[in-house]
CSV table of C-alpha atoms in Angstrom, one decimal:
chain,number,residue,atom,x,y,z
A,24,UNK,CA,-24.8,101.3,-10.9
A,25,UNK,CA,-21.8,99.6,-12.5
A,26,UNK,CA,-23.3,99.3,-16.0
A,27,UNK,CA,-24.0,103.0,-16.2
A,28,UNK,CA,-20.6,103.9,-14.7
A,29,UNK,CA,-18.8,101.9,-17.4
A,30,UNK,CA,-20.9,103.4,-20.1
A,31,UNK,CA,-19.9,106.8,-19.0
A,32,UNK,CA,-16.3,105.9,-18.7
A,33,UNK,CA,-16.2,104.2,-22.1
A,34,UNK,CA,-17.9,107.3,-23.7
A,35,UNK,CA,-15.3,109.6,-22.1
A,36,UNK,CA,-12.5,107.3,-23.3
A,37,UNK,CA,-13.8,107.5,-27.0
A,38,UNK,CA,-13.8,111.2,-26.8
A,39,UNK,CA,-10.3,111.3,-25.6
A,40,UNK,CA,-9.1,108.9,-28.3
A,41,UNK,CA,-10.4,111.4,-30.9
A,42,UNK,CA,-8.2,114.0,-29.4
A,43,UNK,CA,-11.1,116.2,-28.2
A,44,UNK,CA,-11.4,118.0,-24.9
A,45,UNK,CA,-15.1,117.8,-24.0
A,46,UNK,CA,-16.2,118.9,-20.5
A,47,UNK,CA,-19.6,117.2,-20.9
A,48,UNK,CA,-18.0,113.8,-21.4
A,49,UNK,CA,-15.4,114.6,-18.7
A,50,UNK,CA,-18.2,115.3,-16.3
A,51,UNK,CA,-19.8,112.0,-17.2
A,52,UNK,CA,-16.5,110.2,-16.6
A,53,UNK,CA,-16.4,111.7,-13.1
A,54,UNK,CA,-19.9,110.6,-12.5
A,55,UNK,CA,-19.0,107.1,-13.6
A,56,UNK,CA,-16.0,107.1,-11.2
A,57,UNK,CA,-18.2,108.4,-8.4
A,58,UNK,CA,-20.5,105.4,-8.9
A,59,UNK,CA,-17.6,103.1,-8.8
A,60,UNK,CA,-16.1,104.8,-5.7
A,61,UNK,CA,-19.4,104.4,-4.0
A,62,UNK,CA,-19.5,100.7,-4.8
A,63,UNK,CA,-16.1,100.3,-3.2
A,64,UNK,CA,-17.1,102.4,-0.2
A,65,UNK,CA,-14.0,104.6,-0.6
A,66,UNK,CA,-15.2,107.7,1.1
A,67,UNK,CA,-12.2,110.0,0.2
A,68,UNK,CA,-12.6,109.1,-3.4
A,69,UNK,CA,-16.3,110.1,-3.4
A,70,UNK,CA,-15.2,113.5,-1.9
A,71,UNK,CA,-12.7,113.9,-4.7
A,72,UNK,CA,-15.2,113.1,-7.4
A,73,UNK,CA,-17.7,115.6,-6.0
A,74,UNK,CA,-15.1,118.3,-5.8
A,75,UNK,CA,-14.3,117.7,-9.5
A,76,UNK,CA,-17.9,117.6,-10.5
A,77,UNK,CA,-18.4,121.0,-8.7
A,78,UNK,CA,-15.5,122.6,-10.5
A,79,UNK,CA,-16.6,121.3,-13.9
A,80,UNK,CA,-20.2,122.3,-13.3
A,81,UNK,CA,-19.2,125.8,-12.4
A,82,UNK,CA,-17.3,126.1,-15.7
A,83,UNK,CA,-19.8,124.6,-18.1
A,84,UNK,CA,-23.3,124.5,-16.6
A,85,UNK,CA,-24.9,121.6,-18.3
A,86,UNK,CA,-28.4,121.5,-16.8
A,87,UNK,CA,-29.0,117.8,-17.6
A,88,UNK,CA,-26.0,116.8,-15.4
A,89,UNK,CA,-27.3,118.6,-12.3
A,90,UNK,CA,-29.5,115.7,-11.2
A,91,UNK,CA,-26.5,113.3,-11.4
A,92,UNK,CA,-24.3,115.7,-9.4
A,93,UNK,CA,-27.0,115.9,-6.7
A,94,UNK,CA,-27.4,112.2,-6.8
A,95,UNK,CA,-23.7,111.6,-6.1
A,96,UNK,CA,-23.7,114.3,-3.4
A,97,UNK,CA,-26.5,112.4,-1.8
A,98,UNK,CA,-24.3,109.3,-1.7
A,99,UNK,CA,-21.6,111.4,-0.1
A,100,UNK,CA,-23.8,112.7,2.7
A,101,UNK,CA,-26.0,109.7,3.6
A,102,UNK,CA,-24.6,109.0,7.0
A,103,UNK,CA,-23.5,112.5,7.9
A,104,UNK,CA,-26.4,114.8,7.0
A,105,UNK,CA,-29.6,112.8,6.5
A,106,UNK,CA,-31.8,115.8,5.9
A,107,UNK,CA,-29.5,117.1,3.2
A,108,UNK,CA,-29.3,113.7,1.7
A,109,UNK,CA,-33.1,113.5,1.5
A,110,UNK,CA,-33.4,116.9,-0.3
A,111,UNK,CA,-30.6,116.0,-2.7
A,112,UNK,CA,-32.3,112.7,-3.7
A,113,UNK,CA,-35.6,114.5,-4.1
A,114,UNK,CA,-34.0,117.2,-6.2
A,115,UNK,CA,-32.3,114.6,-8.4
A,116,UNK,CA,-35.5,112.7,-9.0
A,117,UNK,CA,-37.6,115.8,-9.6
A,118,UNK,CA,-35.2,117.3,-12.1
A,119,UNK,CA,-34.1,114.4,-14.2
A,120,UNK,CA,-36.1,114.0,-17.4
A,121,UNK,CA,-39.0,111.6,-16.6
A,122,UNK,CA,-38.4,109.7,-19.8
A,123,UNK,CA,-34.8,109.0,-18.9
A,124,UNK,CA,-34.5,105.4,-17.6
A,125,UNK,CA,-31.7,106.5,-15.2
A,126,UNK,CA,-34.5,107.8,-13.0
A,127,UNK,CA,-35.0,104.2,-11.8
A,128,UNK,CA,-31.4,104.2,-10.5
A,129,UNK,CA,-32.3,107.4,-8.6
A,130,UNK,CA,-35.4,105.9,-7.1
A,131,UNK,CA,-33.7,102.6,-6.2
A,132,UNK,CA,-31.0,104.4,-4.2
A,133,UNK,CA,-33.4,106.8,-2.6
A,134,UNK,CA,-35.6,103.9,-1.5
A,135,UNK,CA,-32.6,102.1,0.0
A,136,UNK,CA,-31.8,105.3,1.9
A,137,UNK,CA,-35.4,105.6,3.2
A,138,UNK,CA,-35.5,101.9,4.2
A,139,UNK,CA,-32.2,102.2,6.2
A,140,UNK,CA,-33.6,105.4,7.8
A,141,UNK,CA,-36.6,103.3,8.9
A,142,UNK,CA,-39.0,105.5,7.1
A,143,UNK,CA,-41.2,102.5,6.1
A,144,UNK,CA,-44.3,104.3,4.8
A,145,UNK,CA,-42.2,106.7,2.6
A,146,UNK,CA,-40.1,103.9,1.2
A,147,UNK,CA,-43.3,102.0,0.3
A,148,UNK,CA,-44.7,105.1,-1.4
A,149,UNK,CA,-41.6,105.6,-3.5
A,150,UNK,CA,-41.5,101.9,-4.4
A,151,UNK,CA,-45.0,102.2,-5.7
A,152,UNK,CA,-44.1,105.2,-7.9
A,153,UNK,CA,-41.0,103.4,-9.2
A,154,UNK,CA,-42.7,100.1,-10.0
A,155,UNK,CA,-45.5,102.1,-11.7
A,156,UNK,CA,-42.8,103.8,-13.9
A,157,UNK,CA,-41.4,100.4,-14.8
A,158,UNK,CA,-44.9,99.1,-15.9
A,159,UNK,CA,-45.7,102.2,-17.9
A,160,UNK,CA,-42.3,103.1,-19.4
A,161,UNK,CA,-39.2,101.1,-18.6
A,162,UNK,CA,-40.2,97.4,-18.6
A,163,UNK,CA,-37.5,96.7,-21.2
A,164,UNK,CA,-34.7,98.0,-19.0
A,165,UNK,CA,-34.1,94.6,-17.3
A,166,UNK,CA,-31.1,95.6,-15.1
A,167,UNK,CA,-32.7,98.7,-13.7
A,168,UNK,CA,-35.9,96.8,-13.1
A,169,UNK,CA,-34.0,94.0,-11.5
A,170,UNK,CA,-32.2,96.4,-9.2
A,171,UNK,CA,-35.5,97.9,-8.2
A,172,UNK,CA,-36.9,94.4,-7.4
A,173,UNK,CA,-33.9,93.7,-5.2
A,174,UNK,CA,-34.8,96.8,-3.3
A,175,UNK,CA,-38.5,95.7,-3.2
A,176,UNK,CA,-37.5,92.4,-1.6
A,177,UNK,CA,-35.0,94.2,0.7
A,178,UNK,CA,-37.9,96.4,1.9
A,179,UNK,CA,-39.7,93.3,3.3
A,180,UNK,CA,-36.5,91.8,4.6
A,181,UNK,CA,-35.6,94.9,6.5
A,182,UNK,CA,-39.0,95.3,8.1
A,183,UNK,CA,-39.1,91.6,9.2
A,184,UNK,CA,-41.3,89.9,6.5
A,185,UNK,CA,-38.6,87.5,5.4
A,186,UNK,CA,-40.9,85.0,3.6
A,187,UNK,CA,-42.4,87.9,1.5
A,188,UNK,CA,-38.9,89.0,0.5
A,189,UNK,CA,-38.1,85.4,-0.7
A,190,UNK,CA,-41.4,85.3,-2.5
A,191,UNK,CA,-40.5,88.5,-4.5
A,192,UNK,CA,-37.1,87.2,-5.3
A,193,UNK,CA,-38.5,83.9,-6.5
A,194,UNK,CA,-41.6,85.0,-8.3
A,195,UNK,CA,-40.6,88.4,-9.7
A,196,UNK,CA,-36.8,88.8,-9.9
A,197,UNK,CA,-35.8,85.2,-10.9
A,198,UNK,CA,-38.3,85.0,-13.9
A,199,UNK,CA,-36.6,88.2,-15.2
A,200,UNK,CA,-33.3,86.4,-15.5
A,201,UNK,CA,-32.2,84.1,-18.3
A,202,UNK,CA,-30.3,81.7,-16.1
A,203,UNK,CA,-28.6,80.0,-19.0
A,204,UNK,CA,-27.4,83.2,-20.6
A,205,UNK,CA,-23.7,84.3,-20.5
A,206,UNK,CA,-24.9,87.9,-21.0
A,207,UNK,CA,-23.3,90.1,-18.3
A,208,UNK,CA,-26.7,91.7,-17.4
A,209,UNK,CA,-28.3,88.3,-16.7
A,210,UNK,CA,-25.3,87.1,-14.8
A,211,UNK,CA,-25.2,90.3,-12.7
A,212,UNK,CA,-28.9,89.9,-11.8
A,213,UNK,CA,-28.6,86.2,-11.1
A,214,UNK,CA,-25.7,87.0,-8.8
A,215,UNK,CA,-27.9,89.7,-7.0
A,216,UNK,CA,-30.7,87.1,-6.7
A,217,UNK,CA,-28.4,84.8,-4.8
A,218,UNK,CA,-26.9,87.6,-2.7
A,219,UNK,CA,-30.2,89.1,-1.6
A,220,UNK,CA,-32.0,85.7,-1.1
A,221,UNK,CA,-29.1,84.4,1.1
A,222,UNK,CA,-29.9,87.1,3.7
A,223,UNK,CA,-33.5,86.0,4.1
A,224,UNK,CA,-32.7,82.3,4.2
A,225,UNK,CA,-30.1,83.0,6.9
A,226,UNK,CA,-32.5,84.9,9.1
A,227,UNK,CA,-35.3,82.2,8.9
A,228,UNK,CA,-32.7,79.5,9.9
A,229,UNK,CA,-32.1,77.9,6.5
A,230,UNK,CA,-28.4,78.1,7.0
A,231,UNK,CA,-27.3,75.5,4.4
A,232,UNK,CA,-29.4,77.2,1.8
A,233,UNK,CA,-27.9,80.6,2.7
A,234,UNK,CA,-24.4,79.1,2.5
A,235,UNK,CA,-25.1,77.6,-0.9
A,236,UNK,CA,-26.4,80.9,-2.2
A,237,UNK,CA,-23.4,82.8,-0.9
A,238,UNK,CA,-21.1,80.5,-2.7
A,239,UNK,CA,-23.1,80.7,-5.9
A,240,UNK,CA,-23.0,84.5,-5.7
A,241,UNK,CA,-19.2,84.3,-5.4
A,242,UNK,CA,-19.0,82.0,-8.4
A,243,UNK,CA,-21.0,84.4,-10.6
A,244,UNK,CA,-19.3,87.7,-9.6
A,245,UNK,CA,-15.9,86.3,-10.6
A,246,UNK,CA,-17.0,86.9,-14.2
A,247,UNK,CA,-17.3,90.6,-13.9
A,248,UNK,CA,-15.6,91.8,-10.8
A,249,UNK,CA,-11.9,91.9,-9.7
A,250,UNK,CA,-10.7,89.6,-7.0
A,251,UNK,CA,-10.6,92.6,-4.6
A,252,UNK,CA,-14.2,93.8,-5.2
A,253,UNK,CA,-15.6,94.9,-1.9
A,254,UNK,CA,-18.6,92.6,-2.1
A,255,UNK,CA,-16.2,89.6,-1.7
A,256,UNK,CA,-15.3,90.9,1.7
A,257,UNK,CA,-19.0,91.3,2.7
A,258,UNK,CA,-19.8,87.8,1.4
A,259,UNK,CA,-16.8,86.2,3.2
A,260,UNK,CA,-17.9,87.8,6.4
A,261,UNK,CA,-21.5,86.4,5.9
A,262,UNK,CA,-20.1,82.9,5.1
A,263,UNK,CA,-17.9,83.1,8.2
A,264,UNK,CA,-20.9,84.0,10.4
A,265,UNK,CA,-22.8,81.0,9.1
A,266,UNK,CA,-19.9,78.7,9.9
A,267,UNK,CA,-19.6,80.4,13.3
A,268,UNK,CA,-23.3,79.7,14.0
A,269,UNK,CA,-22.8,76.1,12.9
A,270,UNK,CA,-19.9,75.7,15.3
A,271,UNK,CA,-17.2,75.5,12.6
A,272,UNK,CA,-15.0,78.2,14.1
A,273,UNK,CA,-11.7,77.4,12.4
A,274,UNK,CA,-13.4,77.6,9.0
A,275,UNK,CA,-15.1,80.8,10.0
A,276,UNK,CA,-11.7,82.3,10.9
A,277,UNK,CA,-10.3,81.4,7.4
A,278,UNK,CA,-13.0,83.4,5.7
A,279,UNK,CA,-12.6,86.3,8.0
A,280,UNK,CA,-8.8,86.4,7.3
A,281,UNK,CA,-9.7,86.6,3.6
A,282,UNK,CA,-12.1,89.4,4.2
A,283,UNK,CA,-9.5,91.4,6.2
A,284,UNK,CA,-6.8,90.8,3.6
A,285,UNK,CA,-9.0,92.2,0.8
A,286,UNK,CA,-10.1,95.1,2.9
A,287,UNK,CA,-6.5,96.1,3.5
A,288,UNK,CA,-5.7,96.0,-0.2
A,289,UNK,CA,-8.7,98.3,-0.8
A,290,UNK,CA,-8.1,100.6,2.2
A,291,UNK,CA,-11.7,99.8,3.0
A,292,UNK,CA,-11.8,100.4,6.7
A,293,UNK,CA,-15.5,99.6,7.1
A,294,UNK,CA,-15.2,96.0,6.0
A,295,UNK,CA,-11.8,95.7,7.8
A,296,UNK,CA,-13.5,96.8,11.0
A,297,UNK,CA,-16.3,94.3,10.6
A,298,UNK,CA,-13.8,91.5,9.7
A,299,UNK,CA,-11.7,92.2,12.8
A,300,UNK,CA,-14.7,92.4,15.1
A,301,UNK,CA,-16.1,89.1,14.0
A,302,UNK,CA,-12.6,87.5,14.0
A,303,UNK,CA,-12.2,88.6,17.6
A,304,UNK,CA,-15.5,86.9,18.5
A,305,UNK,CA,-14.5,83.7,16.8
A,306,UNK,CA,-11.1,83.6,18.6
A,307,UNK,CA,-13.0,84.1,21.9
A,308,UNK,CA,-15.1,81.0,21.1
A,309,UNK,CA,-11.8,79.1,20.3
A,310,UNK,CA,-10.6,80.2,23.7
A,311,UNK,CA,-7.7,82.1,22.2
A,312,UNK,CA,-8.1,84.9,24.7
A,313,UNK,CA,-5.0,86.9,24.1
A,314,UNK,CA,-5.5,86.8,20.3
A,315,UNK,CA,-9.1,87.8,20.7
A,316,UNK,CA,-8.2,90.8,22.8
A,317,UNK,CA,-5.5,91.8,20.4
A,318,UNK,CA,-7.8,91.5,17.4
A,319,UNK,CA,-10.7,93.4,19.1
A,320,UNK,CA,-8.2,96.2,20.0
A,321,UNK,CA,-7.2,96.4,16.4
A,322,UNK,CA,-10.8,96.8,15.5
A,323,UNK,CA,-11.2,99.7,18.0
A,324,UNK,CA,-8.0,101.3,16.6
A,325,UNK,CA,-9.3,101.0,13.1
A,326,UNK,CA,-12.7,102.6,14.0
A,327,UNK,CA,-11.1,105.5,15.9
A,328,UNK,CA,-8.3,106.3,13.4
A,329,UNK,CA,-10.1,105.9,10.1
A,330,UNK,CA,-13.8,106.2,10.7
A,331,UNK,CA,-14.1,108.5,13.7
A,332,UNK,CA,-17.0,106.8,15.3
A,333,UNK,CA,-17.7,104.5,18.3
A,334,UNK,CA,-20.3,102.1,16.9
A,335,UNK,CA,-18.2,98.9,17.2
A,336,UNK,CA,-16.0,100.1,20.1
A,337,UNK,CA,-18.8,99.4,22.6
A,338,UNK,CA,-19.4,95.9,21.2
A,339,UNK,CA,-15.6,95.1,21.2
A,340,UNK,CA,-15.4,96.1,24.8
A,341,UNK,CA,-18.1,93.6,25.7
A,342,UNK,CA,-16.2,90.7,24.1
A,343,UNK,CA,-12.8,91.8,25.6
A,344,UNK,CA,-14.6,91.7,28.9
A,345,UNK,CA,-15.8,88.2,28.2
A,346,UNK,CA,-12.2,87.1,27.5
A,347,UNK,CA,-11.1,88.4,30.9
A,348,UNK,CA,-14.3,87.0,32.6
A,349,UNK,CA,-13.7,83.5,31.3
A,350,UNK,CA,-10.1,83.6,32.6
A,351,UNK,CA,-11.4,84.8,36.0
A,352,UNK,CA,-9.8,88.2,35.7
A,353,UNK,CA,-12.8,89.9,37.2
A,354,UNK,CA,-11.4,93.4,37.7
A,355,UNK,CA,-10.4,93.7,34.0
A,356,UNK,CA,-13.7,92.2,33.0
A,357,UNK,CA,-15.7,94.7,35.1
A,358,UNK,CA,-13.7,97.6,33.6
A,359,UNK,CA,-14.5,96.6,30.0
A,360,UNK,CA,-18.1,95.7,30.7
A,361,UNK,CA,-18.5,99.2,32.2
A,362,UNK,CA,-16.9,100.7,29.1
A,363,UNK,CA,-19.3,98.9,26.9
A,364,UNK,CA,-22.3,100.1,28.8
A,365,UNK,CA,-21.0,103.7,28.9
A,366,UNK,CA,-20.2,103.9,25.2
A,367,UNK,CA,-23.5,102.3,24.0
A,368,UNK,CA,-25.6,104.3,26.4
A,369,UNK,CA,-24.0,107.5,25.2
A,370,UNK,CA,-24.5,106.5,21.6
A,371,UNK,CA,-28.2,105.6,21.8
A,372,UNK,CA,-29.0,108.7,24.0
A,373,UNK,CA,-27.5,110.9,21.3
């Protein structure tokens, strides 16, 4: 949550300007940094933030910071130790003061974790609790409510009810936003409305609408994010995929090059991997076979060296095989098709 992060950082800055050393405020600043690091998907920085939080907590034991520390640790462990992540989120929610509006942030992120873990019924139950809290206590916290509504729509998007997700964005999220306002909170939520809606319009085949919403999102986030904000890379990849589907391969490649360039500036290897993977596919469609193979091998190298996983390697092998196949190099094609099958079989069996 960027707004909360910057509040923490600003608070810490003011303390430092007064010449005081205050561990409580310092802790808040690290929490704020951890939020930002999470938004940038910089794993090593999350690790650093958690280590610093641990060292400070051991020294000063502020009980009201413990839920925040567990919340950040949950971020850290999401894709490594799901069971630990679950218990950390539950601890954070159960131990934060129920009158503290930050509890909505905790619910929003926990719900997102449950959705992406395909725990549909649990996600629905937590959504019900969080929306009830908004109605009873926190209706005036527009940004937090808006983030929760984004998650509400994402719930239906993820489980295949795309029309319902669009309905929530249009009938509940959009009325919450003053579209003429230059207030940063309204502009942030308006941007999120376009970003989330674009996904659903894309899946139901309204590609021009999705493309329009992606560009509107980019226009709005320029007001409050740096040119190397990680969501630019995600959005450029989405735009390129739409152009790819429409058959505009050269335009698709331009946006992928932008995404890769920003990812390299950020050292964001997740989005760099995605950018390289999709670029290799576009080059294959352009029949630039050697370039496609080179790009896909870069994607494999990025995944192995920096992420230590084999999720995209199997897919890359499939498209490398297709490059050889289309050139009638059948032995090489057979080798890479077999690699793809072996990698993906092993992954899904485990």
